[in-house]
Coordinates of C-alpha atoms and ligand atoms in Angstrom, one line a residue:
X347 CA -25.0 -16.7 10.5
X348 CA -23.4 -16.9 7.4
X349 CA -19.8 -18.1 7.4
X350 CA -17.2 -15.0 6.5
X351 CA -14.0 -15.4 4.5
X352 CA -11.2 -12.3 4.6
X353 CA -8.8 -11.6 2.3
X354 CA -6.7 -9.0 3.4
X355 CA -5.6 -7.7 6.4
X356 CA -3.8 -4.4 6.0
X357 CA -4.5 -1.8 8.2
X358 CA -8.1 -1.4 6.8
X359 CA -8.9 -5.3 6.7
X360 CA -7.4 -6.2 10.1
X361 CA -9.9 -4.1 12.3
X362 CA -12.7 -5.3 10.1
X363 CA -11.7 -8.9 9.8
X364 CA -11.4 -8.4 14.3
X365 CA -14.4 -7.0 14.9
X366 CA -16.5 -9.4 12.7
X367 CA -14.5 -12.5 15.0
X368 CA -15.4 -10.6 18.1
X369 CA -19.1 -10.3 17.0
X370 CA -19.1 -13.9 16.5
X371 CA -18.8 -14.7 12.9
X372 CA -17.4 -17.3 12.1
X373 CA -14.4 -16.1 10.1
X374 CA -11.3 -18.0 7.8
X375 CA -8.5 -15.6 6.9
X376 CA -6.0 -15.4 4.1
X377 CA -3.0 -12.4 3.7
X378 CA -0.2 -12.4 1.3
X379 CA 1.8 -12.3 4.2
X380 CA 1.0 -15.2 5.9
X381 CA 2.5 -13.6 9.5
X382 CA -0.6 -10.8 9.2
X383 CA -2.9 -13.8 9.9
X384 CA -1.3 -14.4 13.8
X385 CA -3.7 -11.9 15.5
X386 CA -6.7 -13.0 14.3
X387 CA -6.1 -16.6 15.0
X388 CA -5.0 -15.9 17.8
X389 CA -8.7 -14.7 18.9
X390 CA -10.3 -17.3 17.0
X391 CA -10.1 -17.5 13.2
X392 CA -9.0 -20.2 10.6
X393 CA -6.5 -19.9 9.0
X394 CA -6.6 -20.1 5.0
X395 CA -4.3 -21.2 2.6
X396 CA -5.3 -19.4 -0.4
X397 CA -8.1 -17.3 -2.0
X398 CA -9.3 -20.3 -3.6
X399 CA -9.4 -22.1 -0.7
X400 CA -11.0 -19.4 1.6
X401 CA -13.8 -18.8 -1.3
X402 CA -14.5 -22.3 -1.4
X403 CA -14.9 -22.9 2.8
X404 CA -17.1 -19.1 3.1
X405 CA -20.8 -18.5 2.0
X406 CA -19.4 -14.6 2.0
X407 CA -15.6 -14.0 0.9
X408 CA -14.8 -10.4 1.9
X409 CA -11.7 -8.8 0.6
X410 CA -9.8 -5.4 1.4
X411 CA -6.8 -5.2 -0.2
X412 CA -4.8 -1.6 -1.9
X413 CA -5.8 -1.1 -5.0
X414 CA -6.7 -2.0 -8.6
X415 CA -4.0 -4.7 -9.3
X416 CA -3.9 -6.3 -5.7
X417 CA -8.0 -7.1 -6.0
X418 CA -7.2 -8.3 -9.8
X419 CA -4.4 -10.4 -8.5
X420 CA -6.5 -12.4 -5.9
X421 CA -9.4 -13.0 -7.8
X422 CA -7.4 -14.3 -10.9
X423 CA -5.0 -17.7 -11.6
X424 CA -5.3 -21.2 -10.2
X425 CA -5.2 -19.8 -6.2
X426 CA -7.7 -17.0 -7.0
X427 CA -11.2 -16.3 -6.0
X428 CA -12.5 -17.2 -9.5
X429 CA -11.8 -20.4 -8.7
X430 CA -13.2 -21.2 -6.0
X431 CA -16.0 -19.3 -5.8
X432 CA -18.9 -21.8 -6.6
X433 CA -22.8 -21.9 -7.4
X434 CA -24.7 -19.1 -5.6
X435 CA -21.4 -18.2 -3.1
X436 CA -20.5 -14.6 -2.6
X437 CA -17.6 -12.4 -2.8
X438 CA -17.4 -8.6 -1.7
X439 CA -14.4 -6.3 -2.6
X440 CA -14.3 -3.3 -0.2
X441 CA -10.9 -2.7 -1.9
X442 CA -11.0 1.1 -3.4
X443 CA -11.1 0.4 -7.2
X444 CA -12.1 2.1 -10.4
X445 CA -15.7 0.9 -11.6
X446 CA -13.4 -0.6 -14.8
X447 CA -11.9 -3.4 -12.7
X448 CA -14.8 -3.8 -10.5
X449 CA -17.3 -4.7 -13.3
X450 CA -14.0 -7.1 -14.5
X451 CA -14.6 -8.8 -11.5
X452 CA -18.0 -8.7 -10.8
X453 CA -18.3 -10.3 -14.7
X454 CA -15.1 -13.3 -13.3
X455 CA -17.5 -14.2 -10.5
X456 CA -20.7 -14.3 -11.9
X457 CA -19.8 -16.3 -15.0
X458 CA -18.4 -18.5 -12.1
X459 CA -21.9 -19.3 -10.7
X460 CA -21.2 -16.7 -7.7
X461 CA -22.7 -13.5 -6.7
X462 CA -20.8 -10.0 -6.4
X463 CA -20.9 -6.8 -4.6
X464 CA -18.5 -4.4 -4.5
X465 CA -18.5 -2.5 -1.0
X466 CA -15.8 0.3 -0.7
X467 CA -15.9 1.8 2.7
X468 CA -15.5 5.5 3.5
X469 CA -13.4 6.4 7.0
X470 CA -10.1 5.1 8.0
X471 CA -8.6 2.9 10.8
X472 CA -10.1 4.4 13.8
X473 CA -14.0 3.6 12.3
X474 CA -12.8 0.7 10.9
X475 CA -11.6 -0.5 14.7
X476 CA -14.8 1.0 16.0
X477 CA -17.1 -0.4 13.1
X478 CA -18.3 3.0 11.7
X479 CA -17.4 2.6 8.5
X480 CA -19.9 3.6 5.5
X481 CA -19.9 1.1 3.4
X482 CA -21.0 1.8 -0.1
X483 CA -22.1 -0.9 -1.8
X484 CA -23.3 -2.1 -5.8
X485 CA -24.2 -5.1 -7.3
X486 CA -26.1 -8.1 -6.5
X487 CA -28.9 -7.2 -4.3
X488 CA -29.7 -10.8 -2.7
X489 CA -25.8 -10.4 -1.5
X490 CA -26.2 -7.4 0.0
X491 CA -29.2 -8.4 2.1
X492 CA -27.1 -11.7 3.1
X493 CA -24.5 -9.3 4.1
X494 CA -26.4 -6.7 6.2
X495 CA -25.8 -8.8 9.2
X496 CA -21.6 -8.2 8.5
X497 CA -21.6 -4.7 7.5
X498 CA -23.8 -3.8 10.9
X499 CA -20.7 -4.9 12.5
X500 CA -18.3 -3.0 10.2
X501 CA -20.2 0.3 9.6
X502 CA -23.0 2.6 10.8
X503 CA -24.0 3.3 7.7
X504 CA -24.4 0.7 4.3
X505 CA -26.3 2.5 1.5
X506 CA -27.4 0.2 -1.6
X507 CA -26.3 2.4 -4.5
X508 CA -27.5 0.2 -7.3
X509 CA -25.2 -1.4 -10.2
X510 CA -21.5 -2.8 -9.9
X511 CA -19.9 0.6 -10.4
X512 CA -21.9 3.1 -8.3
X513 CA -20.4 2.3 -5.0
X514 CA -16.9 2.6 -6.9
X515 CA -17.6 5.7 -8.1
X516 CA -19.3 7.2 -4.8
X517 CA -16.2 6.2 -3.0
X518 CA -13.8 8.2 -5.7
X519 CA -16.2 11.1 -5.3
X520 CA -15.7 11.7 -2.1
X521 CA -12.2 10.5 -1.7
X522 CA -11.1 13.1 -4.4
X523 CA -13.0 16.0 -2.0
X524 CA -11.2 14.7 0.6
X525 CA -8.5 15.3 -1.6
X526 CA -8.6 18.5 -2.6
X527 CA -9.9 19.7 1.3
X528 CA -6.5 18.3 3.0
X529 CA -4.2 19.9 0.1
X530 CA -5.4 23.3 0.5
X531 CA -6.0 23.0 4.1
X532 CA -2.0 22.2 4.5
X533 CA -1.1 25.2 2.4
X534 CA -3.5 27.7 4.2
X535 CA -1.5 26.1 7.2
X536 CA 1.4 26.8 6.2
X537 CA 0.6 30.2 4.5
X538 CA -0.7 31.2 8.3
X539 CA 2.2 30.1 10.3
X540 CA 4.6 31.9 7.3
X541 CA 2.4 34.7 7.9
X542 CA 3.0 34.6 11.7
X543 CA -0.1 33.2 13.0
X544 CA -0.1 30.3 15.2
X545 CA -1.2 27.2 14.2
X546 CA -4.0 27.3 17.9
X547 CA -5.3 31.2 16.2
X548 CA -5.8 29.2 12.8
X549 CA -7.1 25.6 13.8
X550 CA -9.5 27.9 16.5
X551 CA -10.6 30.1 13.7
X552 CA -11.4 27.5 10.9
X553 CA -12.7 24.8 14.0
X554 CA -15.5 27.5 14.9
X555 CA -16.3 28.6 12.0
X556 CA -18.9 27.1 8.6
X557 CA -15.4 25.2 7.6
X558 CA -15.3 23.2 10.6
X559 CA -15.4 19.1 10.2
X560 CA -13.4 16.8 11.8
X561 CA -10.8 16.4 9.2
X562 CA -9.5 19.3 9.7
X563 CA -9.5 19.0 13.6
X564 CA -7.6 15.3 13.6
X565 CA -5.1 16.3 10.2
X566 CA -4.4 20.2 11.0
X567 CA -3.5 18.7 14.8
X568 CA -1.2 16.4 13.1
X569 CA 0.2 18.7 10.9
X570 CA 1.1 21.4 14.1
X571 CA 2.9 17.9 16.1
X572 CA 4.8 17.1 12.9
X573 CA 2.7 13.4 13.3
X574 CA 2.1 11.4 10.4
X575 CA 1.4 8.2 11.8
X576 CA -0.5 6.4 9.3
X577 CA -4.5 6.0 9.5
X578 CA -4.6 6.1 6.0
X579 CA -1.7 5.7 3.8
X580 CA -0.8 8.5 1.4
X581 CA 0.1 6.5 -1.4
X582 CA -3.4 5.2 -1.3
X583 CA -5.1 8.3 -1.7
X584 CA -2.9 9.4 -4.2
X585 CA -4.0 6.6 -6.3
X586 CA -8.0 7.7 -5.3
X587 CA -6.8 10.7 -6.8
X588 CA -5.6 9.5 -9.8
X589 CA -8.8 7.4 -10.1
X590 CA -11.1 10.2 -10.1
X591 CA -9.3 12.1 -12.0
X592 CA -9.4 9.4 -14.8
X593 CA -13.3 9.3 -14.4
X594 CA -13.0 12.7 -14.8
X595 CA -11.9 12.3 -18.2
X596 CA -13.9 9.4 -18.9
X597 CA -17.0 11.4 -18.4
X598 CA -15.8 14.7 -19.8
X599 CA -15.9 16.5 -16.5
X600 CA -13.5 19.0 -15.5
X601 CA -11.5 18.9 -12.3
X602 CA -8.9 21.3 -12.3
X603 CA -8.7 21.5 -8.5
X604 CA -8.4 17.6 -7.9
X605 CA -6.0 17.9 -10.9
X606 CA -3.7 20.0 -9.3
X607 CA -4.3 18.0 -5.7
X608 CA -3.3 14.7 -7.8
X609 CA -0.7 16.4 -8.3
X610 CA 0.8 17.6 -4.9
X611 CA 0.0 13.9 -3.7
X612 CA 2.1 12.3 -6.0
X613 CA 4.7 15.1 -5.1
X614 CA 4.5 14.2 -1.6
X615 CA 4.9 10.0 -2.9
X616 CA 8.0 11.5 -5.3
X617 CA 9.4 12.8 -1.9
X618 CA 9.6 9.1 -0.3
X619 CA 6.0 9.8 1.8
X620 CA 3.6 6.9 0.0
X621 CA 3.2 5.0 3.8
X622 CA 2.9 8.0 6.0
X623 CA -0.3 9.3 6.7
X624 CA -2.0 11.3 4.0
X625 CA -1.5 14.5 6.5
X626 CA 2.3 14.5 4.8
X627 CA 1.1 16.1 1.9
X628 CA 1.3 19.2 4.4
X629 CA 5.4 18.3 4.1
X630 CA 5.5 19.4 0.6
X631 CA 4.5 23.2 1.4
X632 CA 5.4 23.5 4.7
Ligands
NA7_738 P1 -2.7 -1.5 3.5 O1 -2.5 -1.4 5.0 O2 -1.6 -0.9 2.6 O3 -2.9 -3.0 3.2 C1 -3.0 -3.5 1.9 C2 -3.4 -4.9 1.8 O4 -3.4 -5.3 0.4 C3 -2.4 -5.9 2.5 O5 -3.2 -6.9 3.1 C4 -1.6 -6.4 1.4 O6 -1.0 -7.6 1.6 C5 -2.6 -6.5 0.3 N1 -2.1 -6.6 -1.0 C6 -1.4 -5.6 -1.7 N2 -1.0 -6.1 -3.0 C7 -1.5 -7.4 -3.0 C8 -1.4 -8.3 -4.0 N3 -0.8 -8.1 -5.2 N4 -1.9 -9.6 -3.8 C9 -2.5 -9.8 -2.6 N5 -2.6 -8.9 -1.6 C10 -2.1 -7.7 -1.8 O7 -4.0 -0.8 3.0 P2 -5.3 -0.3 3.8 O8 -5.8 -1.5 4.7 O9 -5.1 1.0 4.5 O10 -6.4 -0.1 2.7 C11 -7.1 -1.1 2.0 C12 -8.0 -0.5 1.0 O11 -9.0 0.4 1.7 C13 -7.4 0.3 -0.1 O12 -8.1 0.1 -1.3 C14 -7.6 1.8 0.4 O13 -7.6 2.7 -0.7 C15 -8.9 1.7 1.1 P3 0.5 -7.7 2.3 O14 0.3 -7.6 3.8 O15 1.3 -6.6 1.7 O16 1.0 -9.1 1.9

């Protein structure tokens, strides 16, 4: 069994990082915040002191951390990744990035002697506690393989997509449909319960009906209980959003709908919602 190293334990990283301890890996963790690390030594993991040191100790240094600049910031410096990463070691950033910065990494590591994947997940904390993830991941194939055996644990799905880029790209794909589904599912919401409908006659109606998917059925309860506890945090959708919509440009798509969904998300951060749930955007047209 291949020894695991996690970087990262935010909501996302902390119930993968548990369950891969619980399955048995043997697993060294690092967090910014060194007091994130408690629960998982606490059922059995090392402790790390750095990203260096953690991708020096692992065959497999995982990370999940929130977007672009964090995944930049711990491969790069003296303390980083880069650094310790080694001959033939790997490293695997679930984070959610733009292809751009994950071929800047995947180029850091490999001119280091290491091997890189890039393994964005789609789902949010309750299949990342239950280990349903799917985990799309790019790169180095011999990785991947040496990986299964961890992402079995994390997901029930881990399709190989091909070159550093592709699983990037899948991810902003269907985050930016996820997008636009929740933004104009809030405002037919709230367009209903305007029009004097209640919220059971609408969430009945759309539940039984070719619109039905669980999305809807977990955020449109939310919306009706006013509950935004955070599974996924706005502010990082937003910037999934904003992603896309920049690959948008770079390949000369048009996207006017997930334009104008970028745009009520970064309303919704504007209005001081960035760590709710991303089930506040429905606060901006209620
Ligand atoms: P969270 O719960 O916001 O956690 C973010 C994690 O990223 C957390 O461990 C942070 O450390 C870490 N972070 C953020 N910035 C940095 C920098 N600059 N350096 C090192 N570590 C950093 O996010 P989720 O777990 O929900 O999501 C993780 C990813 O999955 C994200 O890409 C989503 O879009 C999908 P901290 O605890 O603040 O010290």
């Amino acid at each position: 069994m291949s020894t695991i190293g996690f970087l990262g334990l935010g909501i996302m990283g902390k119930a993968m990082a548990i369950n891969l301890v619980n399955a048995g890996f043997d697993v060294t963790v690092w967090n910014r915040n060194p007091a994130k690390c408690e629960d998982l030594v606490a059922i059995g993991a090392k402790l790390g002191t750095s990203p260096k040191s953690v991708a020096e100790r692992c065959d497999i240094t995982i990370a999940m951390v929130s977007d672009p600049a964090a995944a930049l910031d711990i491969c790069n410096g003296p303390e980083g990744v880069v650094a310790g990463i080694g001959e033939g070691r790997g490293y695997i950033d679930m984070s959610t990035v733009d292809d751009d910065t994950s071929s800047l990494i995947s180029n850091a590591i490999t001119q280091a002697g290491g091997r890189f994947l890039e393994a964005p997940v789609s789902g949010t904390k309750k299949p990342a506690e239950d280990g349903t993830l799917i985990i799309l991941a790019a790169g180095d194939e011999s990785l991947y393989q040496d990986a299964l055996p961890a992402f079995d644990v994390m997901g029930k799905m881990s399709p190989y997509l091909g070159e550093v880029g592709q699983g990037a790209n899948m991810k902003l794909v269907v985050n930016m449909m996820m997008g636009g589904m929740l933004s104009i599912f809030s405002e037919g919401i709230s367009l209903g319960l305007k029009a004097g409908l209640t919220g059971e006659q609408i969430l009945d109606v759309v539940n039984a009906g070719a619109m039905a998917n669980p999305m809807f059925k977990g955020k449109g309860a939310m919306f009706l209980e006013e509950n935004y506890t955070t599974s996924f945090p706005l502010k990082h959708m937003q910037k999934d959003m904003r992603l896309a919509v920049a690959l948008g440009d770079k390949l000369d798509q048009p996207m006017p709908t997930a334009a104008i969904a970028n745009e009520a998300f970064k309303q919704a951060l504007k209005a001081g919602f960035g760590d709710e749930d991303i089930a506040a955007v429905y606060k901006t047209v209620k």
